mmCIF file of C-alpha atoms in Angstrom:
data_model
loop_
_atom_site.group_PDB
_atom_site.id
_atom_site.type_symbol
_atom_site.label_atom_id
_atom_site.label_comp_id
_atom_site.label_asym_id
_atom_site.label_seq_id
_atom_site.Cartn_x
_atom_site.Cartn_y
_atom_site.Cartn_z
ATOM 1 C CA MET A 1 -18.500 -17.135 -12.420
ATOM 2 C CA ASN A 2 -20.323 -17.851 -9.022
ATOM 3 C CA ALA A 3 -21.232 -15.249 -6.469
ATOM 4 C CA LEU A 4 -18.442 -15.126 -4.513
ATOM 5 C CA GLU A 5 -15.941 -14.578 -7.313
ATOM 6 C CA GLN A 6 -18.308 -12.249 -8.386
ATOM 7 C CA LYS A 7 -18.714 -10.484 -5.344
ATOM 8 C CA PHE A 8 -14.299 -10.310 -5.161
ATOM 9 C CA ALA A 9 -14.716 -8.770 -8.679
ATOM 10 C CA GLN A 10 -16.455 -5.861 -8.081
ATOM 11 C CA THR A 11 -15.169 -5.719 -4.494
ATOM 12 C CA VAL A 12 -11.482 -5.317 -6.482
ATOM 13 C CA LYS A 13 -12.819 -3.214 -9.339
ATOM 14 C CA GLU A 14 -14.251 -1.107 -6.577
ATOM 15 C CA GLN A 15 -11.571 -0.448 -4.715
ATOM 16 C CA LYS A 16 -8.283 -1.024 -6.679
ATOM 17 C CA SER A 17 -7.077 2.872 -7.311
ATOM 18 C CA THR A 18 -6.327 1.805 -2.640
ATOM 19 C CA ILE A 19 -4.678 -1.146 -3.415
ATOM 20 C CA TYR A 20 -2.600 -0.027 -5.956
ATOM 21 C CA THR A 21 -1.724 3.308 -4.250
ATOM 22 C CA VAL A 22 -0.536 0.840 -1.125
ATOM 23 C CA CYS A 23 1.739 -0.609 -3.937
ATOM 24 C CA TYR A 24 2.692 2.278 -5.207
ATOM 25 C CA MET A 25 4.224 3.437 -1.647
ATOM 26 C CA PHE A 26 6.226 -0.064 -1.675
ATOM 27 C CA SER A 27 8.069 0.151 -4.679
ATOM 28 C CA LYS A 28 10.840 2.225 -6.962
ATOM 29 C CA ASP A 29 9.318 0.549 -10.157
ATOM 30 C CA ALA A 30 6.078 -0.342 -12.150
ATOM 31 C CA ASP A 31 6.921 -4.040 -12.487
ATOM 32 C CA GLU A 32 7.476 -4.033 -8.803
ATOM 33 C CA VAL A 33 4.014 -2.407 -7.991
ATOM 34 C CA ASN A 34 2.090 -4.875 -10.450
ATOM 35 C CA ASP A 35 4.074 -7.742 -8.557
ATOM 36 C CA LEU A 36 2.967 -6.358 -5.267
ATOM 37 C CA PHE A 37 -0.876 -5.479 -6.693
ATOM 38 C CA GLN A 38 -0.660 -9.351 -8.241
ATOM 39 C CA GLU A 39 0.412 -10.941 -4.668
ATOM 40 C CA THR A 40 -2.271 -9.064 -2.786
ATOM 41 C CA LEU A 41 -4.783 -9.871 -5.288
ATOM 42 C CA ILE A 42 -4.006 -13.666 -4.222
ATOM 43 C CA ASN A 43 -4.028 -12.735 0.199
ATOM 44 C CA LEU A 44 -7.545 -11.012 -0.661
ATOM 45 C CA TRP A 45 -8.997 -13.241 -2.586
ATOM 46 C CA LYS A 46 -7.738 -16.509 0.654
ATOM 47 C CA GLY A 47 -9.221 -14.237 3.077
ATOM 48 C CA PHE A 48 -12.618 -12.980 1.334
ATOM 49 C CA GLU A 49 -14.400 -15.934 2.113
ATOM 50 C CA SER A 50 -14.030 -15.817 5.789
ATOM 51 C CA PHE A 51 -14.150 -11.885 5.832
ATOM 52 C CA GLU A 52 -16.743 -10.929 8.310
ATOM 53 C CA ASN A 53 -17.931 -7.435 7.657
ATOM 54 C CA ARG A 54 -16.723 -6.463 11.444
ATOM 55 C CA SER A 55 -14.899 -3.488 9.799
ATOM 56 C CA ASP A 56 -15.183 -1.582 6.699
ATOM 57 C CA VAL A 57 -14.313 -3.293 3.279
ATOM 58 C CA ARG A 58 -11.785 -0.859 2.383
ATOM 59 C CA THR A 59 -9.985 -1.048 5.637
ATOM 60 C CA TRP A 60 -9.261 -4.806 5.806
ATOM 61 C CA ILE A 61 -8.281 -4.276 1.931
ATOM 62 C CA TYR A 62 -5.609 -1.387 3.874
ATOM 63 C CA ARG A 63 -4.907 -4.091 6.554
ATOM 64 C CA VAL A 64 -4.007 -6.776 3.508
ATOM 65 C CA ALA A 65 -2.698 -4.952 1.300
ATOM 66 C CA LEU A 66 -0.490 -3.188 3.559
ATOM 67 C CA ASN A 67 0.570 -6.278 5.379
ATOM 68 C CA THR A 68 1.236 -8.206 2.089
ATOM 69 C CA CYS A 69 4.260 -5.328 0.780
ATOM 70 C CA ILE A 70 5.691 -4.878 4.162
ATOM 71 C CA SER A 71 5.703 -8.779 4.226
ATOM 72 C CA VAL A 72 7.392 -9.036 0.483
ATOM 73 C CA ASP A 73 9.619 -5.990 1.691
ATOM 74 C CA ARG A 74 10.905 -7.685 4.245
ATOM 75 C CA LYS A 75 11.322 -11.061 2.261
ATOM 76 C CA LYS A 76 13.120 -8.733 -0.242
ATOM 77 C CA ARG A 77 15.347 -7.200 2.027
ATOM 78 C CA ARG A 78 16.059 -10.885 3.712
ATOM 79 C CA ASN A 79 16.645 -12.307 -0.264
ATOM 80 C CA PRO A 80 16.789 -9.675 -3.271
ATOM 81 C CA LEU A 81 17.520 -12.358 -5.875
ATOM 82 C CA SER A 82 14.792 -14.129 -5.073
ATOM 83 C CA PHE A 83 11.885 -11.341 -4.795
ATOM 84 C CA LEU A 84 8.732 -12.817 -6.500
ATOM 85 C CA LYS A 85 10.363 -14.909 -8.661
ATOM 86 C CA GLY A 86 8.140 -17.315 -11.377
ATOM 87 C CA LYS A 87 5.055 -15.158 -11.319
ATOM 88 C CA ASP A 88 4.607 -15.250 -14.875
ATOM 89 C CA GLU A 89 1.064 -15.991 -14.505
ATOM 90 C CA GLN A 90 -1.825 -13.863 -15.988
ATOM 91 C CA ARG A 91 -2.079 -9.964 -14.713
ATOM 92 C CA LEU A 92 -4.895 -8.134 -13.953
ATOM 93 C CA SER A 93 -5.513 -4.608 -15.283
ATOM 94 C CA MET A 94 -5.051 -1.836 -13.290
ATOM 95 C CA GLY A 95 -5.733 1.010 -15.338
ATOM 96 C CA ILE A 96 -3.637 3.372 -13.498
ATOM 97 C CA ASN A 97 -0.116 4.174 -14.750
ATOM 98 C CA LEU A 98 1.742 7.341 -12.109
ATOM 99 C CA PHE A 99 5.027 5.689 -13.641
ATOM 100 C CA GLU A 100 4.365 7.680 -16.943
ATOM 101 C CA ASP A 101 2.846 10.886 -16.038
ATOM 102 C CA ARG A 102 5.666 13.846 -15.707
ATOM 103 C CA ASP A 103 3.947 17.281 -15.603
ATOM 104 C CA GLU A 104 5.258 19.650 -11.771
ATOM 105 C CA ASP A 105 2.947 18.232 -9.837
ATOM 106 C CA THR A 106 3.873 14.437 -10.501
ATOM 107 C CA ARG A 107 7.456 15.501 -9.857
ATOM 108 C CA GLN A 108 6.937 16.953 -6.580
ATOM 109 C CA VAL A 109 4.638 14.094 -5.763
ATOM 110 C CA ASP A 110 7.599 12.068 -7.416
ATOM 111 C CA MET A 111 10.242 13.971 -4.157
ATOM 112 C CA LEU A 112 7.291 12.716 -1.384
ATOM 113 C CA HIS A 113 7.463 9.399 -2.856
ATOM 114 C CA LYS A 114 11.425 9.057 -2.841
ATOM 115 C CA ARG A 115 11.500 10.636 0.803
ATOM 116 C CA ILE A 116 8.521 8.260 2.340
ATOM 117 C CA ALA A 117 10.351 5.256 0.580
ATOM 118 C CA LYS A 118 13.420 5.860 2.553
ATOM 119 C CA LEU A 119 11.029 5.466 5.610
ATOM 120 C CA GLN A 120 10.764 2.091 8.176
ATOM 121 C CA PRO A 121 7.593 0.167 6.237
ATOM 122 C CA PHE A 122 6.034 0.332 9.273
ATOM 123 C CA ASP A 123 6.117 4.396 8.783
ATOM 124 C CA ARG A 124 5.263 4.255 5.339
ATOM 125 C CA ALA A 125 1.768 2.281 6.037
ATOM 126 C CA ILE A 126 1.191 5.215 8.293
ATOM 127 C CA VAL A 127 1.990 8.237 5.887
ATOM 128 C CA LEU A 128 0.479 6.375 3.271
ATOM 129 C CA LEU A 129 -3.138 5.977 5.519
ATOM 130 C CA TRP A 130 -3.063 9.618 6.128
ATOM 131 C CA LEU A 131 -2.148 10.926 2.790
ATOM 132 C CA GLU A 132 -5.340 8.989 1.910
ATOM 133 C CA ASN A 133 -7.109 11.652 4.459
ATOM 134 C CA LEU A 134 -7.841 8.843 6.778
ATOM 135 C CA PRO A 135 -8.898 9.452 10.292
ATOM 136 C CA TYR A 136 -6.857 8.799 12.675
ATOM 137 C CA GLU A 137 -8.934 6.365 14.319
ATOM 138 C CA GLU A 138 -9.238 4.152 11.228
ATOM 139 C CA ILE A 139 -5.485 4.419 10.834
ATOM 140 C CA GLY A 140 -4.986 2.967 14.186
ATOM 141 C CA GLN A 141 -7.513 0.501 13.327
ATOM 142 C CA ILE A 142 -5.113 -0.522 9.994
ATOM 143 C CA VAL A 143 -1.984 -0.518 11.806
ATOM 144 C CA GLY A 144 -2.801 -1.677 15.055
ATOM 145 C CA ILE A 145 -1.883 0.955 17.238
ATOM 146 C CA SER A 146 -3.606 3.329 19.588
ATOM 147 C CA THR A 147 -5.136 6.367 17.657
ATOM 148 C CA LYS A 148 -2.698 8.773 20.073
ATOM 149 C CA ASN A 149 0.123 6.800 18.859
ATOM 150 C CA VAL A 150 -1.046 7.656 15.076
ATOM 151 C CA SER A 151 -1.090 11.430 16.285
ATOM 152 C CA VAL A 152 2.879 11.097 18.014
ATOM 153 C CA ARG A 153 4.180 8.924 15.308
ATOM 154 C CA LEU A 154 2.870 11.122 12.263
ATOM 155 C CA PHE A 155 4.527 14.559 14.347
ATOM 156 C CA ARG A 156 8.210 12.178 14.486
ATOM 157 C CA ILE A 157 7.478 10.963 10.656
ATOM 158 C CA ARG A 158 6.976 14.614 9.329
ATOM 159 C CA GLU A 159 10.029 15.652 11.378
ATOM 160 C CA GLN A 160 12.137 12.557 9.912
ATOM 161 C CA LEU A 161 10.967 13.809 6.188
ATOM 162 C CA LYS A 162 11.750 17.474 6.539
ATOM 163 C CA ASN A 163 15.242 16.557 7.605
ATOM 164 C CA MET A 164 15.510 14.197 4.684
ATOM 165 C CA SER A 165 17.562 15.853 1.923
ATOM 166 C CA ASN A 166 15.567 15.099 -1.962
ATOM 167 C CA ASP A 167 18.801 12.489 -3.432
#
């Protein structure tokens, strides 16, 4: 393994929960999460060498993961039968499975996840970043909007989530 590959592997190891969290917010089942995770890793690798450290690596990873998940979500909506066909290559293990945890807290999280899944992809991205306790300024940098716009959108999203049913 060369130095670039080692650095990439270390970065993925340090940030895999961030990647997984983003993928989890855009999926309804474990297989989709795994596919999104793999697709995100591919996109991260494609851009890793050109990453210029103008932002924190975590911010860059969030942006790549969100863009990947939103892009795949759009493709899936346009042509649901072709969603990530042919992805039989060897998978990396994430070491995390939120689908198997079933305590009371997990039921609450699952209910929130179902409501968030009903949001538009851009709003899901904002909520995810907010739930990760990122400051509004960093959320704005990741999704490409102003800090004030983040505040306004989060207010509207929270109202939307409150008004949703538990179905």
